[in-house]
Short mmCIF file of N, CA, C and O in Angstrom, two decimals:
data_model
loop_
_atom_site.label_atom_id
_atom_site.label_comp_id
_atom_site.label_asym_id
_atom_site.label_seq_id
_atom_site.Cartn_x
_atom_site.Cartn_y
_atom_site.Cartn_z
N MET P 1 53.30 7.39 -4.21
CA MET P 1 54.18 6.21 -3.88
C MET P 1 53.79 5.69 -2.71
O MET P 1 53.41 6.22 -1.80
N ARG P 2 53.81 4.07 -2.93
CA ARG P 2 53.35 3.33 -1.99
C ARG P 2 54.67 2.49 -1.32
O ARG P 2 55.31 2.17 -2.13
N LYS P 3 54.60 2.46 -0.14
CA LYS P 3 55.65 1.88 0.65
C LYS P 3 54.90 0.20 0.94
O LYS P 3 53.90 0.14 1.70
N VAL P 4 56.03 -0.60 0.83
CA VAL P 4 55.59 -1.90 0.78
C VAL P 4 56.54 -2.55 1.90
O VAL P 4 57.51 -2.66 1.78
N ALA P 5 55.79 -2.89 2.94
CA ALA P 5 56.57 -3.68 4.20
C ALA P 5 56.92 -5.11 3.62
O ALA P 5 55.88 -5.88 3.65
N TYR P 6 58.02 -5.65 3.52
CA TYR P 6 58.36 -7.12 3.13
C TYR P 6 58.88 -7.47 4.62
O TYR P 6 59.98 -7.16 5.18
N ILE P 7 58.01 -8.67 5.17
CA ILE P 7 58.45 -9.15 6.57
C ILE P 7 58.54 -10.57 6.29
O ILE P 7 57.89 -11.42 5.72
N SER P 8 60.05 -10.83 7.00
CA SER P 8 60.42 -11.99 6.62
C SER P 8 60.61 -12.93 8.30
O SER P 8 60.98 -11.80 8.92
N HIS P 9 60.86 -14.14 8.49
CA HIS P 9 61.13 -14.60 9.54
C HIS P 9 62.51 -15.13 9.66
O HIS P 9 63.13 -15.41 10.63
N GLY P 10 63.02 -14.79 8.63
CA GLY P 10 64.63 -15.28 8.53
C GLY P 10 65.37 -13.84 8.04
O GLY P 10 65.06 -12.96 7.55
N SER P 11 66.56 -13.99 8.83
CA SER P 11 67.69 -12.95 8.59
C SER P 11 68.72 -13.35 7.54
O SER P 11 69.59 -12.55 7.03
N GLU P 12 68.90 -14.77 7.31
CA GLU P 12 69.91 -15.15 6.41
C GLU P 12 69.07 -15.53 5.22
O GLU P 12 67.89 -15.85 4.91
N PHE P 13 69.84 -15.80 4.24
CA PHE P 13 69.56 -16.21 2.77
C PHE P 13 68.99 -17.58 2.70
O PHE P 13 69.53 -18.70 2.91
N GLY P 14 67.60 -18.10 2.39
CA GLY P 14 67.23 -19.26 2.09
C GLY P 14 66.22 -18.91 0.97
O GLY P 14 66.43 -17.71 0.23
N GLY P 15 65.63 -19.75 0.56
CA GLY P 15 64.69 -19.62 -0.63
C GLY P 15 63.69 -18.60 -0.54
O GLY P 15 63.57 -17.86 -1.49
N GLY P 16 62.70 -18.31 0.47
CA GLY P 16 62.17 -17.24 0.52
C GLY P 16 62.59 -15.95 0.60
O GLY P 16 62.19 -14.84 0.16
N GLU P 17 63.97 -15.77 1.61
CA GLU P 17 64.48 -14.69 1.59
C GLU P 17 65.35 -14.19 0.30
O GLU P 17 65.07 -13.03 -0.26
N ARG P 18 65.51 -15.23 -0.51
CA ARG P 18 65.90 -14.79 -1.91
C ARG P 18 65.02 -14.46 -2.68
O ARG P 18 65.29 -13.32 -3.55
N SER P 19 63.69 -14.71 -2.53
CA SER P 19 62.60 -14.48 -3.52
C SER P 19 62.30 -12.56 -3.15
O SER P 19 62.30 -11.98 -3.98
N LEU P 20 62.41 -12.35 -1.72
CA LEU P 20 62.12 -11.14 -1.25
C LEU P 20 63.14 -10.30 -1.68
O LEU P 20 63.03 -8.88 -2.26
N GLN P 21 64.45 -10.89 -1.61
CA GLN P 21 65.69 -9.91 -2.37
C GLN P 21 65.36 -9.65 -3.66
O GLN P 21 65.60 -8.31 -4.24
N LEU P 22 64.77 -10.53 -4.55
CA LEU P 22 64.52 -10.54 -5.87
C LEU P 22 63.41 -9.20 -6.18
O LEU P 22 63.72 -8.28 -7.02
N LEU P 23 62.44 -9.20 -5.37
CA LEU P 23 61.11 -8.57 -5.25
C LEU P 23 61.83 -7.01 -4.97
O LEU P 23 61.29 -5.89 -5.79
N MET P 24 62.46 -7.00 -3.95
CA MET P 24 62.90 -5.52 -3.32
C MET P 24 63.81 -4.78 -4.39
O MET P 24 64.12 -3.72 -4.41
N ASN P 25 64.75 -5.74 -4.96
CA ASN P 25 65.73 -5.02 -5.89
C ASN P 25 65.17 -4.46 -7.27
O ASN P 25 65.49 -3.68 -7.49
N GLY P 26 64.03 -5.27 -7.68
CA GLY P 26 62.97 -4.77 -8.65
C GLY P 26 62.65 -3.45 -8.14
O GLY P 26 62.61 -2.60 -8.97
N LEU P 27 62.36 -3.26 -7.32
CA LEU P 27 61.49 -2.37 -6.58
C LEU P 27 62.25 -1.08 -6.35
O LEU P 27 62.24 0.20 -6.75
N SER P 28 63.42 -1.33 -5.64
CA SER P 28 64.44 -0.18 -5.56
C SER P 28 65.38 0.15 -6.58
O SER P 28 65.91 1.31 -6.30
N LYS P 29 65.58 -0.72 -7.69
CA LYS P 29 66.28 0.06 -9.01
C LYS P 29 65.48 0.94 -9.82
O LYS P 29 65.86 0.97 -10.80
N GLY P 30 64.38 1.06 -9.24
CA GLY P 30 63.55 2.41 -10.10
C GLY P 30 62.87 1.61 -11.37
O GLY P 30 62.40 2.06 -12.08
N GLN P 31 62.64 0.30 -11.29
CA GLN P 31 61.91 -0.25 -12.22
C GLN P 31 60.32 -0.01 -12.37
O GLN P 31 59.67 -0.04 -13.23
N THR P 32 60.19 0.53 -11.25
CA THR P 32 58.54 1.20 -11.13
C THR P 32 58.67 2.28 -9.91
O THR P 32 59.45 1.98 -8.96
N GLU P 33 58.11 3.26 -10.21
CA GLU P 33 58.02 4.50 -9.48
C GLU P 33 56.82 4.36 -8.29
O GLU P 33 56.87 5.40 -7.72
N ASP P 34 56.25 3.37 -8.36
CA ASP P 34 54.92 3.29 -7.72
C ASP P 34 55.25 2.77 -6.50
O ASP P 34 54.12 2.88 -5.40
N PHE P 35 55.98 1.89 -6.14
CA PHE P 35 56.50 0.97 -4.73
C PHE P 35 57.58 1.25 -4.53
O PHE P 35 58.64 1.34 -5.16
N GLN P 36 57.88 1.24 -3.06
CA GLN P 36 59.29 1.45 -2.67
C GLN P 36 59.33 0.38 -1.27
O GLN P 36 58.37 0.57 -0.36
N PRO P 37 60.22 -0.58 -1.35
CA PRO P 37 60.49 -1.73 -0.20
C PRO P 37 60.70 -1.07 1.04
O PRO P 37 61.50 -0.31 1.08
N VAL P 38 60.39 -1.84 2.09
CA VAL P 38 60.70 -1.44 3.43
C VAL P 38 60.90 -3.08 4.06
O VAL P 38 60.13 -3.81 3.82
N LEU P 39 62.19 -3.09 4.45
CA LEU P 39 62.31 -4.52 4.84
C LEU P 39 62.13 -4.73 6.31
O LEU P 39 62.73 -3.89 7.07
N ILE P 40 61.52 -5.71 7.03
CA ILE P 40 61.41 -6.18 8.53
C ILE P 40 61.88 -7.53 8.64
O ILE P 40 61.07 -8.23 7.98
N VAL P 41 62.96 -7.85 9.22
CA VAL P 41 63.25 -9.05 9.75
C VAL P 41 63.60 -8.95 11.11
O VAL P 41 63.90 -8.17 11.92
N PRO P 42 63.73 -10.42 11.77
CA PRO P 42 64.11 -10.34 13.19
C PRO P 42 65.44 -9.85 13.46
O PRO P 42 65.28 -9.09 14.76
N PHE P 43 66.44 -10.26 13.11
CA PHE P 43 67.75 -9.75 13.52
C PHE P 43 68.61 -9.44 12.51
O PHE P 43 68.34 -9.46 11.24
N GLU P 44 69.60 -8.80 12.65
CA GLU P 44 70.56 -8.45 11.43
C GLU P 44 71.19 -9.75 11.07
O GLU P 44 71.46 -10.72 11.60
N GLY P 45 71.42 -9.81 9.49
CA GLY P 45 71.93 -10.93 8.86
C GLY P 45 72.42 -10.81 7.42
O GLY P 45 72.25 -9.47 7.28
N ALA P 46 72.55 -11.42 6.66
CA ALA P 46 72.97 -11.32 5.16
C ALA P 46 72.00 -10.55 4.57
O ALA P 46 72.17 -9.71 3.64
N LEU P 47 70.54 -11.04 4.65
CA LEU P 47 69.56 -10.22 4.09
C LEU P 47 69.43 -8.67 4.21
O LEU P 47 69.29 -7.96 3.42
N SER P 48 69.47 -8.34 5.91
CA SER P 48 69.43 -7.01 6.17
C SER P 48 70.68 -6.41 5.42
O SER P 48 70.62 -4.98 5.31
N GLU P 49 71.73 -6.77 5.62
CA GLU P 49 73.08 -6.25 5.34
C GLU P 49 72.85 -5.77 3.61
O GLU P 49 73.16 -4.93 3.42
N TRP P 50 72.55 -6.76 2.86
CA TRP P 50 71.87 -6.48 1.76
C TRP P 50 71.21 -5.44 1.47
O TRP P 50 71.46 -4.36 0.58
N ALA P 51 69.99 -5.14 2.16
CA ALA P 51 68.83 -4.22 1.97
C ALA P 51 69.50 -2.81 2.41
O ALA P 51 69.41 -1.72 1.84
N ILE P 52 70.40 -2.75 3.45
CA ILE P 52 71.17 -1.57 3.98
C ILE P 52 72.22 -1.01 3.01
O ILE P 52 71.91 0.19 2.64
N LYS P 53 72.75 -2.04 2.30
CA LYS P 53 73.69 -1.53 1.40
C LYS P 53 73.00 -0.90 0.04
O LYS P 53 73.48 0.03 -0.75
N SER P 54 71.54 -1.55 -0.15
CA SER P 54 70.83 -1.19 -1.19
C SER P 54 70.01 -0.04 -1.00
O SER P 54 69.08 0.28 -1.77
N SER P 55 70.28 0.70 0.08
CA SER P 55 69.32 1.71 0.77
C SER P 55 67.92 1.41 0.99
O SER P 55 67.07 2.32 0.35
N ILE P 56 67.69 0.28 1.10
CA ILE P 56 66.08 0.10 1.52
C ILE P 56 66.45 0.28 3.31
O ILE P 56 66.86 -0.38 3.96
N SER P 57 65.24 0.86 3.75
CA SER P 57 64.83 1.31 4.62
C SER P 57 64.81 -0.50 5.54
O SER P 57 63.85 -1.28 4.90
N THR P 58 65.45 -0.48 6.53
CA THR P 58 65.39 -1.91 7.34
C THR P 58 65.09 -1.60 8.84
O THR P 58 65.30 -0.74 9.41
N HIS P 59 64.07 -2.65 9.31
CA HIS P 59 63.83 -2.64 10.84
C HIS P 59 64.09 -4.26 11.18
O HIS P 59 63.92 -5.09 10.46
N PHE P 60 64.29 -4.31 12.42
CA PHE P 60 64.28 -5.52 12.95
C PHE P 60 63.25 -5.57 14.34
O PHE P 60 63.08 -4.85 15.29
N HIS P 61 62.65 -6.84 13.82
CA HIS P 61 61.49 -7.06 14.98
C HIS P 61 61.98 -7.75 16.21
O HIS P 61 61.24 -7.72 17.28
N GLY P 62 63.04 -8.44 16.10
CA GLY P 62 63.53 -8.99 17.36
C GLY P 62 62.81 -10.19 17.77
O GLY P 62 62.91 -10.68 19.07
N ILE P 63 62.07 -10.89 16.89
CA ILE P 63 61.18 -11.93 17.77
C ILE P 63 61.80 -13.05 16.91
O ILE P 63 61.72 -13.43 15.61
N SER P 64 62.10 -14.16 17.77
CA SER P 64 62.70 -15.31 17.21
C SER P 64 61.64 -16.52 16.85
O SER P 64 60.56 -16.14 17.11
N GLU P 65 61.97 -17.28 15.70
CA GLU P 65 61.28 -18.15 15.36
C GLU P 65 60.39 -18.88 16.64
O GLU P 65 59.36 -19.47 16.60
N SER P 66 61.34 -19.32 17.52
CA SER P 66 60.64 -20.33 18.79
C SER P 66 59.74 -19.25 19.80
O SER P 66 58.94 -19.96 20.27
N THR P 67 59.71 -18.05 19.31
CA THR P 67 58.83 -17.19 20.27
C THR P 67 57.50 -16.56 19.54
O THR P 67 56.73 -15.98 20.12
N SER P 68 57.54 -16.84 18.19
CA SER P 68 56.80 -16.26 17.29
C SER P 68 55.46 -16.69 17.49
O SER P 68 54.64 -16.10 17.00
N GLN P 69 55.21 -17.88 18.26
CA GLN P 69 53.97 -18.43 18.56
C GLN P 69 53.11 -17.76 19.67
O GLN P 69 52.07 -17.91 19.89
N SER P 70 53.75 -17.17 20.65
CA SER P 70 53.53 -16.88 21.70
C SER P 70 52.67 -15.56 21.82
O SER P 70 52.96 -14.43 21.05
N LYS P 71 51.32 -15.54 22.34
CA LYS P 71 50.52 -14.54 22.18
C LYS P 71 50.88 -13.37 23.01
O LYS P 71 50.73 -12.15 22.94
N ARG P 72 51.75 -13.71 24.14
CA ARG P 72 52.17 -12.71 25.06
C ARG P 72 53.22 -11.69 24.17
O ARG P 72 53.32 -10.24 24.40
N ILE P 73 54.07 -12.69 23.42
CA ILE P 73 55.23 -11.90 22.50
C ILE P 73 54.78 -10.70 21.50
O ILE P 73 54.54 -9.61 21.21
N ILE P 74 53.59 -11.29 21.01
CA ILE P 74 52.72 -10.82 19.81
C ILE P 74 52.15 -9.63 20.43
O ILE P 74 52.18 -8.41 19.68
N ILE P 75 51.16 -9.65 21.41
CA ILE P 75 50.60 -8.50 22.15
C ILE P 75 51.74 -7.20 22.64
O ILE P 75 51.65 -6.11 22.58
N LYS P 76 52.74 -7.99 23.24
CA LYS P 76 54.06 -6.79 23.71
C LYS P 76 54.47 -6.11 22.56
O LYS P 76 54.55 -5.14 22.73
N LYS P 77 54.75 -6.90 21.23
CA LYS P 77 55.29 -5.90 20.12
C LYS P 77 54.15 -5.26 19.56
O LYS P 77 54.66 -4.67 18.22
N LEU P 78 52.98 -5.30 19.86
CA LEU P 78 51.88 -4.62 18.94
C LEU P 78 52.30 -3.24 18.68
O LEU P 78 52.06 -2.83 17.56
N PHE P 79 52.79 -2.41 19.75
CA PHE P 79 52.91 -0.93 19.65
C PHE P 79 54.30 -0.87 18.83
O PHE P 79 54.02 0.26 17.97
N TRP P 80 55.26 -1.49 18.74
CA TRP P 80 56.22 -1.70 18.16
C TRP P 80 56.05 -1.72 16.61
O TRP P 80 56.20 -0.58 15.59
N TRP P 81 55.28 -2.51 16.09
CA TRP P 81 54.52 -2.72 14.72
C TRP P 81 53.83 -1.51 14.35
O TRP P 81 54.04 -0.88 13.21
N LEU P 82 52.86 -1.15 15.21
CA LEU P 82 52.28 0.16 15.05
C LEU P 82 53.19 1.35 14.72
O LEU P 82 52.61 2.00 13.79
N ARG P 83 54.09 1.67 15.42
CA ARG P 83 54.77 2.72 15.20
C ARG P 83 55.70 2.67 13.83
O ARG P 83 55.78 3.82 13.20
N VAL P 84 56.36 1.43 13.66
CA VAL P 84 56.86 1.20 12.28
C VAL P 84 56.06 1.48 11.15
O VAL P 84 56.41 2.33 10.15
N PHE P 85 54.92 0.64 11.25
CA PHE P 85 54.07 0.77 10.07
C PHE P 85 53.27 2.25 9.86
O PHE P 85 53.36 2.98 8.69
N HIS P 86 53.33 3.18 10.73
CA HIS P 86 52.99 4.19 10.76
C HIS P 86 53.76 5.32 10.19
O HIS P 86 53.89 6.18 9.61
N SER P 87 54.93 5.35 11.15
CA SER P 87 56.09 6.12 10.63
C SER P 87 56.71 5.73 9.38
O SER P 87 57.37 6.79 8.63
N GLU P 88 56.83 4.76 8.77
CA GLU P 88 57.34 4.46 7.40
C GLU P 88 56.12 4.66 6.38
O GLU P 88 56.17 4.58 5.18
N ARG P 89 55.18 4.96 6.80
CA ARG P 89 53.56 5.05 5.95
C ARG P 89 53.45 4.13 5.23
O ARG P 89 53.18 4.26 3.70
N ILE P 90 53.20 2.70 5.69
CA ILE P 90 53.13 1.64 4.91
C ILE P 90 52.11 1.71 4.30
O ILE P 90 51.01 1.84 5.05
N SER P 91 51.72 1.01 2.91
CA SER P 91 50.46 1.02 2.44
C SER P 91 49.97 -0.65 2.21
O SER P 91 48.88 -0.71 1.93
N ILE P 92 51.11 -1.28 1.82
CA ILE P 92 51.06 -2.74 1.82
C ILE P 92 51.90 -3.33 2.42
O ILE P 92 52.98 -3.27 2.69
N ILE P 93 51.68 -4.73 3.10
CA ILE P 93 52.25 -5.64 3.79
C ILE P 93 52.48 -7.05 2.71
O ILE P 93 51.56 -7.57 2.59
N HIS P 94 53.62 -7.31 2.72
CA HIS P 94 53.89 -8.79 2.18
C HIS P 94 54.52 -9.53 3.28
O HIS P 94 55.62 -9.51 3.41
N ALA P 95 53.79 -10.37 3.74
CA ALA P 95 54.40 -11.65 4.83
C ALA P 95 55.07 -12.54 3.97
O ALA P 95 54.05 -13.13 3.02
N ASN P 96 56.14 -12.98 4.20
CA ASN P 96 56.92 -14.00 3.52
C ASN P 96 56.34 -15.44 4.05
O ASN P 96 56.59 -16.46 3.09
N ASP P 97 55.57 -15.65 5.00
CA ASP P 97 55.22 -16.75 5.48
C ASP P 97 54.06 -16.83 6.49
O ASP P 97 54.05 -15.39 7.06
N PRO P 98 53.34 -17.50 6.84
CA PRO P 98 52.47 -17.47 7.89
C PRO P 98 52.76 -16.97 9.19
O PRO P 98 52.21 -16.16 9.88
N SER P 99 53.87 -17.42 9.72
CA SER P 99 54.63 -16.83 10.96
C SER P 99 54.69 -15.41 10.95
O SER P 99 54.53 -14.60 11.81
N ALA P 100 55.18 -14.82 9.71
CA ALA P 100 55.39 -13.28 9.68
C ALA P 100 54.15 -12.99 9.50
O ALA P 100 54.29 -11.61 10.36
N ALA P 101 53.37 -13.30 9.16
CA ALA P 101 51.70 -12.60 8.90
C ALA P 101 51.17 -12.76 10.35
O ALA P 101 50.79 -11.49 10.60
N ARG P 102 51.55 -13.84 11.03
CA ARG P 102 50.72 -13.86 12.25
C ARG P 102 51.60 -12.56 13.22
O ARG P 102 50.95 -12.07 14.09
N LEU P 103 52.73 -12.23 13.13
CA LEU P 103 53.48 -11.21 13.95
C LEU P 103 52.77 -10.05 13.59
O LEU P 103 52.84 -8.91 14.84
N CYS P 104 52.41 -9.58 12.69
CA CYS P 104 52.23 -8.38 12.19
C CYS P 104 50.33 -7.96 12.00
O CYS P 104 50.02 -6.83 11.63
N ALA P 105 49.85 -9.05 12.16
CA ALA P 105 48.14 -9.37 11.65
C ALA P 105 47.53 -8.13 12.44
O ALA P 105 46.51 -7.34 11.96
N HIS P 106 47.44 -7.80 13.78
CA HIS P 106 46.84 -6.93 14.61
C HIS P 106 47.29 -5.74 14.18
O HIS P 106 46.03 -5.02 14.01
N ALA P 107 48.42 -5.43 14.09
CA ALA P 107 48.66 -3.86 13.89
C ALA P 107 48.11 -3.66 12.44
O ALA P 107 47.70 -2.57 12.23
N ALA P 108 48.05 -4.31 11.46
CA ALA P 108 47.66 -4.19 10.06
C ALA P 108 46.15 -4.20 10.04
O ALA P 108 45.88 -3.37 9.36
N LYS P 109 45.44 -4.75 10.90
CA LYS P 109 43.93 -4.78 11.05
C LYS P 109 43.75 -3.29 11.67
O LYS P 109 42.93 -2.67 11.07
N ILE P 110 44.43 -2.82 12.49
CA ILE P 110 44.13 -1.60 13.42
C ILE P 110 44.44 -0.57 12.25
O ILE P 110 43.46 0.34 12.43
N LEU P 111 45.57 -0.55 11.76
CA LEU P 111 45.83 0.38 10.72
C LEU P 111 45.21 0.29 9.48
O LEU P 111 45.20 1.37 8.49
N ASN P 112 44.29 -0.77 9.33
CA ASN P 112 43.77 -1.08 7.92
C ASN P 112 44.71 -1.18 6.87
O ASN P 112 44.37 -0.58 5.68
N ILE P 113 45.43 -1.81 6.73
CA ILE P 113 46.48 -2.07 6.07
C ILE P 113 46.55 -3.30 5.30
O ILE P 113 46.58 -4.22 6.10
N PRO P 114 46.46 -3.42 4.15
CA PRO P 114 46.30 -4.98 3.45
C PRO P 114 47.47 -5.75 3.71
O PRO P 114 48.53 -5.20 3.64
N CYS P 115 47.25 -6.93 4.16
CA CYS P 115 48.42 -7.96 4.19
C CYS P 115 48.38 -8.91 3.20
O CYS P 115 47.27 -9.81 3.18
N LEU P 116 49.23 -8.89 2.40
CA LEU P 116 49.54 -10.00 1.47
C LEU P 116 50.03 -11.38 2.14
O LEU P 116 51.32 -10.84 2.59
N LEU P 117 49.69 -12.48 1.97
CA LEU P 117 50.62 -13.69 2.56
C LEU P 117 51.24 -14.56 1.47
O LEU P 117 50.40 -15.02 0.78
N TYR P 118 52.55 -14.81 1.29
CA TYR P 118 53.13 -15.83 0.41
C TYR P 118 53.00 -16.97 1.00
O TYR P 118 53.79 -16.88 2.08
N THR P 119 52.73 -18.33 0.39
CA THR P 119 52.70 -19.41 0.72
C THR P 119 53.22 -20.31 -0.29
O THR P 119 52.61 -20.33 -1.53
N SER P 120 54.23 -21.06 -0.12
CA SER P 120 54.51 -22.02 -1.16
C SER P 120 53.56 -23.18 -1.34
O SER P 120 52.93 -23.68 -0.27
N PRO P 121 53.56 -23.65 -2.70
CA PRO P 121 52.60 -24.66 -2.77
C PRO P 121 52.94 -26.01 -2.15
O PRO P 121 54.16 -25.93 -2.10
N SER P 122 52.19 -26.58 -1.66
CA SER P 122 52.43 -27.93 -0.98
C SER P 122 52.86 -29.12 -2.05
O SER P 122 52.42 -28.87 -2.85
N PRO P 123 53.54 -30.06 -1.39
CA PRO P 123 53.95 -30.87 -2.47
C PRO P 123 52.79 -31.55 -2.94
O PRO P 123 52.69 -32.29 -4.52
N ARG P 124 51.84 -31.86 -2.15
CA ARG P 124 50.36 -32.46 -2.98
C ARG P 124 49.59 -31.56 -4.11
O ARG P 124 49.31 -32.18 -4.81
N ASP P 125 50.25 -30.36 -3.86
CA ASP P 125 49.90 -29.46 -5.19
C ASP P 125 50.49 -29.59 -6.56
O ASP P 125 50.12 -29.27 -7.62
N ALA P 126 51.70 -30.23 -6.21
CA ALA P 126 52.34 -30.23 -7.56
C ALA P 126 51.99 -31.66 -8.25
O ALA P 126 52.44 -31.87 -9.56
N THR P 127 51.33 -32.49 -7.80
CA THR P 127 50.72 -33.72 -8.55
C THR P 127 49.61 -33.18 -9.47
O THR P 127 48.81 -32.74 -9.33
#
């Protein structure tokens, strides 16, 4: 079984968080036995409440959107990410946006964990 870390920068439901919910819901309902979701969000909120009620392992990275660009914060939290990824035995990381990927990229590289990044198409791509 592979554990997939779903990392979001939002704790409340928005479009991206709703997509994560649908992905994790499908994985946790036994539609596939190959993957098990693990949710990592900044703070408690509607998404984490749903995940916990759904018996999905949930962690809080505690990094707000306003401090997510700080190299000092990213380096300071590196050991936290390493601990969580190692203890959960994460096989794949799904970052829900570039900010989420930036938070955990160093730990993913150190542990050699593939990191997938979801980006929504830009309005220019729609034409």
